GROMACS .gro file of C-alpha atoms in nm:
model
   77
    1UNK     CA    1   0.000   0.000   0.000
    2UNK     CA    2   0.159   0.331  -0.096
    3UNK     CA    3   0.048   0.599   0.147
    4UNK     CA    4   0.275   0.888  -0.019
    5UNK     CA    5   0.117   1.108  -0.208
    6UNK     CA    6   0.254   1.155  -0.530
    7UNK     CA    7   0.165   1.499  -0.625
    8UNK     CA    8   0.287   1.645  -0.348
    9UNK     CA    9   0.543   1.415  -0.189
   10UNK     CA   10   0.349   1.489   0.137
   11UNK     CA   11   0.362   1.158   0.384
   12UNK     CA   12   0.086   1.143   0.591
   13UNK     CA   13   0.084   1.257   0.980
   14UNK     CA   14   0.028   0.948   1.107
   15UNK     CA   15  -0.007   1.109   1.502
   16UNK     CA   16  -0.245   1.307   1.410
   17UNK     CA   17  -0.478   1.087   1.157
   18UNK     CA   18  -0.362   0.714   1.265
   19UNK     CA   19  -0.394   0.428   1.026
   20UNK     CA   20  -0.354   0.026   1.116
   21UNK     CA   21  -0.218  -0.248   0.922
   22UNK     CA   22  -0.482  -0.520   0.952
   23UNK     CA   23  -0.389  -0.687   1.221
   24UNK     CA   24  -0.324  -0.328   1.442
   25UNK     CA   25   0.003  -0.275   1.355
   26UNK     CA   26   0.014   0.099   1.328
   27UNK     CA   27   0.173   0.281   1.021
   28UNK     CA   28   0.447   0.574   1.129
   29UNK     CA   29   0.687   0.786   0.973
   30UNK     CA   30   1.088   0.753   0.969
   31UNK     CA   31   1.131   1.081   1.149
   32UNK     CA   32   0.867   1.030   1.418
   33UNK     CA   33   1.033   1.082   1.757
   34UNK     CA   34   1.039   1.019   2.127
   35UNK     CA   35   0.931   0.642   2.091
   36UNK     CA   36   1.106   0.525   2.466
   37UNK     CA   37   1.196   0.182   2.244
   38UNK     CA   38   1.376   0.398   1.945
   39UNK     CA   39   1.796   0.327   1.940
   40UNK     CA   40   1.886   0.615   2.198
   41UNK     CA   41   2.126   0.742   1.964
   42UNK     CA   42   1.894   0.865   1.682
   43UNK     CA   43   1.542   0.850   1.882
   44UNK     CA   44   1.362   0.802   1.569
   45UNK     CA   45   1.168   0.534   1.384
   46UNK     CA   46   1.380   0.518   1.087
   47UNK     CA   47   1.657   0.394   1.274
   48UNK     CA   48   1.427   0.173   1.545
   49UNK     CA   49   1.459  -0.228   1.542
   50UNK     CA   50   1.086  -0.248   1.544
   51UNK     CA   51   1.053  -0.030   1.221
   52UNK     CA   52   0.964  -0.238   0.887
   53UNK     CA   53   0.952  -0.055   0.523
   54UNK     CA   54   0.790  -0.217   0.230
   55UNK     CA   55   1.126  -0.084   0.014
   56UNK     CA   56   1.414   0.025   0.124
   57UNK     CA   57   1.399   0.420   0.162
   58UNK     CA   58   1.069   0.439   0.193
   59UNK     CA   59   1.019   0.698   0.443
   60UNK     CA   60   0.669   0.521   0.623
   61UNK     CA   61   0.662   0.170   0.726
   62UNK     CA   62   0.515   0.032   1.029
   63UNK     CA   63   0.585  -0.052   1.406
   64UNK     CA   64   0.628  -0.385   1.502
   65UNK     CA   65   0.654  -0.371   1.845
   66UNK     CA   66   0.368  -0.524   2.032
   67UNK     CA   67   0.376  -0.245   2.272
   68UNK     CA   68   0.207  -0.083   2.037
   69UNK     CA   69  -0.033  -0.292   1.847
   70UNK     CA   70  -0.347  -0.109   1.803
   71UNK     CA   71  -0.183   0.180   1.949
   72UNK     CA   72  -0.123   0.470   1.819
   73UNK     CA   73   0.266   0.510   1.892
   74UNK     CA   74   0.389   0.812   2.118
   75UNK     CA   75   0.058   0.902   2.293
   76UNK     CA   76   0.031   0.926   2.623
   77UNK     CA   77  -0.316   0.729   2.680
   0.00000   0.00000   0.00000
């Protein structure tokens, strides 16, 4: 699924207007922040263990961590 939009080259905020895989695996962006299970160095999805891209450089994927399944990531609930 290709959530880019190609006119613009816009990726979707992804805090802000969630989406799920369908089994609740929610979709986020490389440069989303502040995760507490991001690598400490970078503190970003993009560099996360839990991250998974369809291609490599895509700049959305989704979080894998079970943490967050059905979750939106970074929100304080």
């Amino acid at each position: 699924m290709r959530l880019i939009n190609n006119i613009s080259g816009h990726t979707p905020d992804f805090v802000e207007n969630p989406r799920f895989t369908p089994n609740g695996k929610p979709w986020v962006n490389v440069t989303n922040v502040g995760c507490p299970y991001a690598e400490k160095d970078f503190d970003d999805c993009g560099s996360c263990r839990f991250f998974r891209q369809e291609r490599p450089g895509d700049l959305i994927g989704i979080c894998e961590n079970e943490h967050y399944c059905g979750k939106i990531p970074f929100v304080e609930r």
